[in-house]
Amino acid sequence: MSDATLHATDPDPGDFAVQIADQIESFLVAVTEVAKGDEPDSAVPFLLLEVSQLLLAGGRLGAHEDILPEERYEPDLGPEPDVDELRENFARMLEPIDVYSEVFDPYEPRKAAVPARISDDLADVITDLRHGMAHYKAGRTTEALWWWQFSYFSNWGSTASATLRALQSVVAHVRLNQPLQELDGLDTDQDLGDEALELEAGRVMAEEIAGPLGLRQVK
């Protein structure tokens, strides 16, 4: 990929950089709108769709050859935009299913599951993507692509993948009319193994959260 392509004044819609930036911008706009809570009944299905589409961009970045920044040191972007309000909005909206259990590295043997939060995950992913978008909008396309690719491998790729699994699981439980396990009293500052997670888990039927989260059960 040449610098001429990356820095074209009239970007080609079919260009790799433009496509990745468009996919990321679409995710940022859409998920920020969901966080406002105007349509809570469709939050989970909509997030499932948006995170799935974002991971397509991530997969393309992951399969691409290494992208190297033009400068040795990353230009200063100033303070990062605050995501606390967005995180809190998601936590309230997703409260019944916000906490889930996750194994960070499936190739690390006997790694215990740990609690995580969808609201935290979404905020972290958005922070990474906004950082790269600031470079892109400042005309530093190579820097943006480098950052998105690097942070895909180091953080947002695995975080978004875990979030997608959690969201897909919620939708599957509800649509298949299967009981859900609630991590009752479990919080993300606890370091618990599989047995402790099972002991903490309480019973929550899918129909108790299907309506508020905009999910339809299979009869």
PDB file of C-alpha atoms in Angstrom:
ATOM      1  CA  MET A   1       0.000   0.000   0.000  1.00  0.00           C
ATOM      2  CA  SER A   2       1.696   3.177  -1.135  1.00  0.00           C
ATOM      3  CA  ASP A   3       1.709   6.503   0.678  1.00  0.00           C
ATOM      4  CA  ALA A   4       0.095   8.004  -2.397  1.00  0.00           C
ATOM      5  CA  THR A   5      -2.849   5.671  -1.901  1.00  0.00           C
ATOM      6  CA  LEU A   6      -3.004   6.258   1.832  1.00  0.00           C
ATOM      7  CA  HIS A   7      -2.876  10.053   1.507  1.00  0.00           C
ATOM      8  CA  ALA A   8      -4.908  10.612  -1.642  1.00  0.00           C
ATOM      9  CA  THR A   9      -6.720  13.951  -1.586  1.00  0.00           C
ATOM     10  CA  ASP A  10      -9.752  12.385  -3.252  1.00  0.00           C
ATOM     11  CA  PRO A  11     -10.045   8.989  -1.492  1.00  0.00           C
ATOM     12  CA  ASP A  12     -11.261   6.041  -3.527  1.00  0.00           C
ATOM     13  CA  PRO A  13     -14.311   4.471  -1.803  1.00  0.00           C
ATOM     14  CA  GLY A  14     -12.823   1.084  -2.663  1.00  0.00           C
ATOM     15  CA  ASP A  15      -9.516   1.878  -0.975  1.00  0.00           C
ATOM     16  CA  PHE A  16      -8.607  -0.253   2.060  1.00  0.00           C
ATOM     17  CA  ALA A  17      -7.988   2.708   4.373  1.00  0.00           C
ATOM     18  CA  VAL A  18     -11.257   4.393   3.439  1.00  0.00           C
ATOM     19  CA  GLN A  19     -13.242   1.195   3.927  1.00  0.00           C
ATOM     20  CA  ILE A  20     -11.725   0.491   7.348  1.00  0.00           C
ATOM     21  CA  ALA A  21     -12.277   4.072   8.489  1.00  0.00           C
ATOM     22  CA  ASP A  22     -15.885   3.987   7.249  1.00  0.00           C
ATOM     23  CA  GLN A  23     -16.588   0.744   9.110  1.00  0.00           C
ATOM     24  CA  ILE A  24     -15.082   2.085  12.317  1.00  0.00           C
ATOM     25  CA  GLU A  25     -16.849   5.434  12.036  1.00  0.00           C
ATOM     26  CA  SER A  26     -20.150   3.630  11.436  1.00  0.00           C
ATOM     27  CA  PHE A  27     -19.623   1.563  14.589  1.00  0.00           C
ATOM     28  CA  LEU A  28     -18.727   4.601  16.689  1.00  0.00           C
ATOM     29  CA  VAL A  29     -21.755   6.575  15.550  1.00  0.00           C
ATOM     30  CA  ALA A  30     -24.200   3.684  15.881  1.00  0.00           C
ATOM     31  CA  VAL A  31     -23.060   2.450  19.291  1.00  0.00           C
ATOM     32  CA  THR A  32     -22.913   5.976  20.702  1.00  0.00           C
ATOM     33  CA  GLU A  33     -26.543   6.373  19.638  1.00  0.00           C
ATOM     34  CA  VAL A  34     -27.485   3.088  21.342  1.00  0.00           C
ATOM     35  CA  ALA A  35     -25.840   4.319  24.559  1.00  0.00           C
ATOM     36  CA  LYS A  36     -28.264   7.270  24.675  1.00  0.00           C
ATOM     37  CA  GLY A  37     -30.980   4.778  25.600  1.00  0.00           C
ATOM     38  CA  ASP A  38     -33.630   6.125  23.249  1.00  0.00           C
ATOM     39  CA  GLU A  39     -34.496   2.597  22.053  1.00  0.00           C
ATOM     40  CA  PRO A  40     -33.563   0.234  24.908  1.00  0.00           C
ATOM     41  CA  ASP A  41     -35.865  -2.491  23.593  1.00  0.00           C
ATOM     42  CA  SER A  42     -33.573  -3.068  20.603  1.00  0.00           C
ATOM     43  CA  ALA A  43     -30.227  -2.553  22.355  1.00  0.00           C
ATOM     44  CA  VAL A  44     -28.943  -6.123  22.497  1.00  0.00           C
ATOM     45  CA  PRO A  45     -29.798  -7.177  18.919  1.00  0.00           C
ATOM     46  CA  PHE A  46     -28.436  -3.883  17.603  1.00  0.00           C
ATOM     47  CA  LEU A  47     -25.178  -4.240  19.551  1.00  0.00           C
ATOM     48  CA  LEU A  48     -24.853  -7.819  18.315  1.00  0.00           C
ATOM     49  CA  LEU A  49     -25.064  -6.569  14.739  1.00  0.00           C
ATOM     50  CA  GLU A  50     -22.693  -3.627  15.231  1.00  0.00           C
ATOM     51  CA  VAL A  51     -19.987  -5.584  17.053  1.00  0.00           C
ATOM     52  CA  SER A  52     -20.194  -8.323  14.401  1.00  0.00           C
ATOM     53  CA  GLN A  53     -19.653  -5.772  11.637  1.00  0.00           C
ATOM     54  CA  LEU A  54     -16.793  -4.129  13.530  1.00  0.00           C
ATOM     55  CA  LEU A  55     -14.994  -7.463  13.825  1.00  0.00           C
ATOM     56  CA  LEU A  56     -15.081  -7.774  10.045  1.00  0.00           C
ATOM     57  CA  ALA A  57     -12.952  -4.627   9.908  1.00  0.00           C
ATOM     58  CA  GLY A  58     -10.755  -6.095  12.609  1.00  0.00           C
ATOM     59  CA  GLY A  59     -10.322  -9.307  10.670  1.00  0.00           C
ATOM     60  CA  ARG A  60      -9.256  -7.349   7.605  1.00  0.00           C
ATOM     61  CA  LEU A  61      -6.728  -5.427   9.682  1.00  0.00           C
ATOM     62  CA  GLY A  62      -5.473  -8.649  11.218  1.00  0.00           C
ATOM     63  CA  ALA A  63      -5.025 -10.347   7.856  1.00  0.00           C
ATOM     64  CA  HIS A  64      -3.263  -7.319   6.341  1.00  0.00           C
ATOM     65  CA  GLU A  65       0.503  -7.015   6.253  1.00  0.00           C
ATOM     66  CA  ASP A  66       2.065  -5.043   9.093  1.00  0.00           C
ATOM     67  CA  ILE A  67       1.346  -1.335   8.805  1.00  0.00           C
ATOM     68  CA  LEU A  68       4.220   0.829  10.035  1.00  0.00           C
ATOM     69  CA  PRO A  69       3.797   4.435  11.201  1.00  0.00           C
ATOM     70  CA  GLU A  70       5.658   7.106   9.295  1.00  0.00           C
ATOM     71  CA  GLU A  71       7.017   8.751  12.453  1.00  0.00           C
ATOM     72  CA  ARG A  72       9.020   7.109  15.208  1.00  0.00           C
ATOM     73  CA  TYR A  73       6.899   8.667  17.936  1.00  0.00           C
ATOM     74  CA  GLU A  74       3.131   8.936  17.867  1.00  0.00           C
ATOM     75  CA  PRO A  75       1.913  12.541  17.556  1.00  0.00           C
ATOM     76  CA  ASP A  76       0.258  13.885  20.692  1.00  0.00           C
ATOM     77  CA  LEU A  77      -3.524  13.835  20.423  1.00  0.00           C
ATOM     78  CA  GLY A  78      -4.186  15.614  23.701  1.00  0.00           C
ATOM     79  CA  PRO A  79      -6.532  14.238  26.367  1.00  0.00           C
ATOM     80  CA  GLU A  80      -8.679  11.272  25.437  1.00  0.00           C
ATOM     81  CA  PRO A  81     -12.444  11.939  25.234  1.00  0.00           C
ATOM     82  CA  ASP A  82     -14.250  10.849  28.398  1.00  0.00           C
ATOM     83  CA  VAL A  83     -16.254   7.629  28.047  1.00  0.00           C
ATOM     84  CA  ASP A  84     -17.536   7.380  31.633  1.00  0.00           C
ATOM     85  CA  GLU A  85     -21.039   8.585  30.776  1.00  0.00           C
ATOM     86  CA  LEU A  86     -21.250   6.144  27.876  1.00  0.00           C
ATOM     87  CA  ARG A  87     -20.020   3.305  30.119  1.00  0.00           C
ATOM     88  CA  GLU A  88     -22.562   4.142  32.809  1.00  0.00           C
ATOM     89  CA  ASN A  89     -25.403   4.336  30.293  1.00  0.00           C
ATOM     90  CA  PHE A  90     -24.581   0.898  28.970  1.00  0.00           C
ATOM     91  CA  ALA A  91     -24.284  -0.488  32.507  1.00  0.00           C
ATOM     92  CA  ARG A  92     -27.801   0.730  33.355  1.00  0.00           C
ATOM     93  CA  MET A  93     -29.280  -0.421  30.064  1.00  0.00           C
ATOM     94  CA  LEU A  94     -27.693  -3.886  30.181  1.00  0.00           C
ATOM     95  CA  GLU A  95     -27.888  -4.385  33.952  1.00  0.00           C
ATOM     96  CA  PRO A  96     -29.515  -7.872  33.821  1.00  0.00           C
ATOM     97  CA  ILE A  97     -26.800  -9.254  31.568  1.00  0.00           C
ATOM     98  CA  ASP A  98     -23.902  -6.816  31.915  1.00  0.00           C
ATOM     99  CA  VAL A  99     -21.609  -9.148  33.896  1.00  0.00           C
ATOM    100  CA  TYR A 100     -20.421 -12.304  32.156  1.00  0.00           C
ATOM    101  CA  SER A 101     -17.509 -14.747  32.510  1.00  0.00           C
ATOM    102  CA  GLU A 102     -14.632 -14.781  30.053  1.00  0.00           C
ATOM    103  CA  VAL A 103     -11.386 -16.648  29.431  1.00  0.00           C
ATOM    104  CA  PHE A 104      -8.858 -14.135  28.116  1.00  0.00           C
ATOM    105  CA  ASP A 105      -6.551 -16.535  26.269  1.00  0.00           C
ATOM    106  CA  PRO A 106      -8.047 -19.828  25.021  1.00  0.00           C
ATOM    107  CA  TYR A 107      -4.539 -21.149  24.293  1.00  0.00           C
ATOM    108  CA  GLU A 108      -3.277 -20.657  27.834  1.00  0.00           C
ATOM    109  CA  PRO A 109      -3.892 -24.017  29.570  1.00  0.00           C
ATOM    110  CA  ARG A 110      -6.137 -24.210  32.625  1.00  0.00           C
ATOM    111  CA  LYS A 111      -6.783 -20.478  32.600  1.00  0.00           C
ATOM    112  CA  ALA A 112      -9.679 -19.726  34.943  1.00  0.00           C
ATOM    113  CA  ALA A 113     -12.685 -17.739  33.792  1.00  0.00           C
ATOM    114  CA  VAL A 114     -12.888 -14.190  35.104  1.00  0.00           C
ATOM    115  CA  PRO A 115     -15.856 -11.821  35.365  1.00  0.00           C
ATOM    116  CA  ALA A 116     -16.144  -9.028  32.793  1.00  0.00           C
ATOM    117  CA  ARG A 117     -18.701  -6.373  31.888  1.00  0.00           C
ATOM    118  CA  ILE A 118     -20.144  -5.656  28.467  1.00  0.00           C
ATOM    119  CA  SER A 119     -20.386  -1.970  29.395  1.00  0.00           C
ATOM    120  CA  ASP A 120     -16.672  -1.821  30.241  1.00  0.00           C
ATOM    121  CA  ASP A 121     -15.772  -3.722  27.084  1.00  0.00           C
ATOM    122  CA  LEU A 122     -17.725  -1.406  24.804  1.00  0.00           C
ATOM    123  CA  ALA A 123     -16.197   1.673  26.420  1.00  0.00           C
ATOM    124  CA  ASP A 124     -12.680   0.242  26.028  1.00  0.00           C
ATOM    125  CA  VAL A 125     -13.252  -0.633  22.372  1.00  0.00           C
ATOM    126  CA  ILE A 126     -14.663   2.820  21.644  1.00  0.00           C
ATOM    127  CA  THR A 127     -11.655   4.458  23.336  1.00  0.00           C
ATOM    128  CA  ASP A 128      -9.230   2.545  21.106  1.00  0.00           C
ATOM    129  CA  LEU A 129     -11.192   3.258  17.947  1.00  0.00           C
ATOM    130  CA  ARG A 130     -11.615   6.958  18.704  1.00  0.00           C
ATOM    131  CA  HIS A 131      -7.869   7.271  19.225  1.00  0.00           C
ATOM    132  CA  GLY A 132      -7.198   6.010  15.716  1.00  0.00           C
ATOM    133  CA  MET A 133     -10.047   8.067  14.283  1.00  0.00           C
ATOM    134  CA  ALA A 134      -8.446  11.244  15.662  1.00  0.00           C
ATOM    135  CA  HIS A 135      -5.330  10.445  13.620  1.00  0.00           C
ATOM    136  CA  TYR A 136      -7.416   9.664  10.552  1.00  0.00           C
ATOM    137  CA  LYS A 137      -9.399  12.902  10.711  1.00  0.00           C
ATOM    138  CA  ALA A 138      -6.153  14.839  11.177  1.00  0.00           C
ATOM    139  CA  GLY A 139      -4.925  13.404   7.855  1.00  0.00           C
ATOM    140  CA  ARG A 140      -2.496  10.895   9.402  1.00  0.00           C
ATOM    141  CA  THR A 141      -3.956   7.886   7.635  1.00  0.00           C
ATOM    142  CA  THR A 142      -0.954   5.595   8.041  1.00  0.00           C
ATOM    143  CA  GLU A 143      -0.795   6.401  11.756  1.00  0.00           C
ATOM    144  CA  ALA A 144      -4.514   5.639  12.102  1.00  0.00           C
ATOM    145  CA  LEU A 145      -4.236   2.301  10.333  1.00  0.00           C
ATOM    146  CA  TRP A 146      -1.164   1.388  12.368  1.00  0.00           C
ATOM    147  CA  TRP A 147      -2.973   2.189  15.610  1.00  0.00           C
ATOM    148  CA  TRP A 148      -6.141   0.318  14.661  1.00  0.00           C
ATOM    149  CA  GLN A 149      -4.129  -2.726  13.615  1.00  0.00           C
ATOM    150  CA  PHE A 150      -1.842  -2.661  16.661  1.00  0.00           C
ATOM    151  CA  SER A 151      -4.682  -2.136  19.146  1.00  0.00           C
ATOM    152  CA  TYR A 152      -6.749  -4.821  17.373  1.00  0.00           C
ATOM    153  CA  PHE A 153      -4.049  -7.340  18.255  1.00  0.00           C
ATOM    154  CA  SER A 154      -3.307  -5.941  21.706  1.00  0.00           C
ATOM    155  CA  ASN A 155      -6.754  -5.023  23.045  1.00  0.00           C
ATOM    156  CA  TRP A 156      -9.894  -4.212  21.115  1.00  0.00           C
ATOM    157  CA  GLY A 157      -9.948  -7.329  18.957  1.00  0.00           C
ATOM    158  CA  SER A 158     -10.099  -9.746  21.879  1.00  0.00           C
ATOM    159  CA  THR A 159     -12.358  -7.409  23.856  1.00  0.00           C
ATOM    160  CA  ALA A 160     -14.863  -7.056  21.024  1.00  0.00           C
ATOM    161  CA  SER A 161     -14.739 -10.817  20.403  1.00  0.00           C
ATOM    162  CA  ALA A 162     -15.566 -11.521  24.049  1.00  0.00           C
ATOM    163  CA  THR A 163     -18.393  -8.980  23.929  1.00  0.00           C
ATOM    164  CA  LEU A 164     -19.773 -10.581  20.790  1.00  0.00           C
ATOM    165  CA  ARG A 165     -19.794 -14.015  22.428  1.00  0.00           C
ATOM    166  CA  ALA A 166     -21.660 -12.612  25.424  1.00  0.00           C
ATOM    167  CA  LEU A 167     -24.248 -10.820  23.279  1.00  0.00           C
ATOM    168  CA  GLN A 168     -24.714 -13.851  21.022  1.00  0.00           C
ATOM    169  CA  SER A 169     -25.206 -16.040  24.085  1.00  0.00           C
ATOM    170  CA  VAL A 170     -27.930 -13.760  25.448  1.00  0.00           C
ATOM    171  CA  VAL A 171     -29.774 -13.739  22.136  1.00  0.00           C
ATOM    172  CA  ALA A 172     -29.433 -17.523  21.771  1.00  0.00           C
ATOM    173  CA  HIS A 173     -30.703 -18.221  25.316  1.00  0.00           C
ATOM    174  CA  VAL A 174     -33.744 -16.052  24.805  1.00  0.00           C
ATOM    175  CA  ARG A 175     -34.592 -17.135  21.271  1.00  0.00           C
ATOM    176  CA  LEU A 176     -34.210 -20.812  22.203  1.00  0.00           C
ATOM    177  CA  ASN A 177     -36.227 -20.313  25.400  1.00  0.00           C
ATOM    178  CA  GLN A 178     -33.405 -21.577  27.609  1.00  0.00           C
ATOM    179  CA  PRO A 179     -32.805 -20.420  31.204  1.00  0.00           C
ATOM    180  CA  LEU A 180     -30.030 -17.928  31.762  1.00  0.00           C
ATOM    181  CA  GLN A 181     -27.552 -18.076  34.593  1.00  0.00           C
ATOM    182  CA  GLU A 182     -27.104 -14.771  36.426  1.00  0.00           C
ATOM    183  CA  LEU A 183     -23.762 -14.044  38.085  1.00  0.00           C
ATOM    184  CA  ASP A 184     -25.601 -12.926  41.200  1.00  0.00           C
ATOM    185  CA  GLY A 185     -23.432 -10.656  43.332  1.00  0.00           C
ATOM    186  CA  LEU A 186     -20.397 -11.204  41.126  1.00  0.00           C
ATOM    187  CA  ASP A 187     -18.344  -8.163  40.255  1.00  0.00           C
ATOM    188  CA  THR A 188     -15.361  -7.540  38.036  1.00  0.00           C
ATOM    189  CA  ASP A 189     -12.982  -6.812  40.908  1.00  0.00           C
ATOM    190  CA  GLN A 190     -13.226 -10.415  42.061  1.00  0.00           C
ATOM    191  CA  ASP A 191     -10.789 -13.065  40.864  1.00  0.00           C
ATOM    192  CA  LEU A 192     -12.842 -16.260  40.863  1.00  0.00           C
ATOM    193  CA  GLY A 193     -12.364 -19.619  39.223  1.00  0.00           C
ATOM    194  CA  ASP A 194     -14.893 -21.856  37.524  1.00  0.00           C
ATOM    195  CA  GLU A 195     -16.215 -23.419  40.748  1.00  0.00           C
ATOM    196  CA  ALA A 196     -16.666 -20.070  42.454  1.00  0.00           C
ATOM    197  CA  LEU A 197     -18.456 -18.707  39.411  1.00  0.00           C
ATOM    198  CA  GLU A 198     -20.833 -21.662  39.501  1.00  0.00           C
ATOM    199  CA  LEU A 199     -21.522 -21.182  43.210  1.00  0.00           C
ATOM    200  CA  GLU A 200     -22.213 -17.480  42.671  1.00  0.00           C
ATOM    201  CA  ALA A 201     -24.556 -18.080  39.772  1.00  0.00           C
ATOM    202  CA  GLY A 202     -28.279 -17.699  40.408  1.00  0.00           C
ATOM    203  CA  ARG A 203     -31.221 -18.635  38.224  1.00  0.00           C
ATOM    204  CA  VAL A 204     -32.822 -16.054  35.921  1.00  0.00           C
ATOM    205  CA  MET A 205     -35.351 -17.154  33.355  1.00  0.00           C
ATOM    206  CA  ALA A 206     -34.971 -15.777  29.865  1.00  0.00           C
ATOM    207  CA  GLU A 207     -38.460 -14.292  29.826  1.00  0.00           C
ATOM    208  CA  GLU A 208     -37.520 -11.952  32.661  1.00  0.00           C
ATOM    209  CA  ILE A 209     -35.088 -10.075  30.456  1.00  0.00           C
ATOM    210  CA  ALA A 210     -36.430 -10.774  26.964  1.00  0.00           C
ATOM    211  CA  GLY A 211     -38.944  -7.934  26.937  1.00  0.00           C
ATOM    212  CA  PRO A 212     -36.762  -5.149  28.332  1.00  0.00           C
ATOM    213  CA  LEU A 213     -33.899  -6.088  26.026  1.00  0.00           C
ATOM    214  CA  GLY A 214     -35.981  -6.376  22.889  1.00  0.00           C
ATOM    215  CA  LEU A 215     -35.582 -10.114  22.346  1.00  0.00           C
ATOM    216  CA  ARG A 216     -38.231 -12.535  21.110  1.00  0.00           C
ATOM    217  CA  GLN A 217     -38.455 -16.038  22.488  1.00  0.00           C
ATOM    218  CA  VAL A 218     -38.978 -19.150  20.409  1.00  0.00           C
ATOM    219  CA  LYS A 219     -42.275 -20.738  21.417  1.00  0.00           C
TER     220      LYS A 219
END
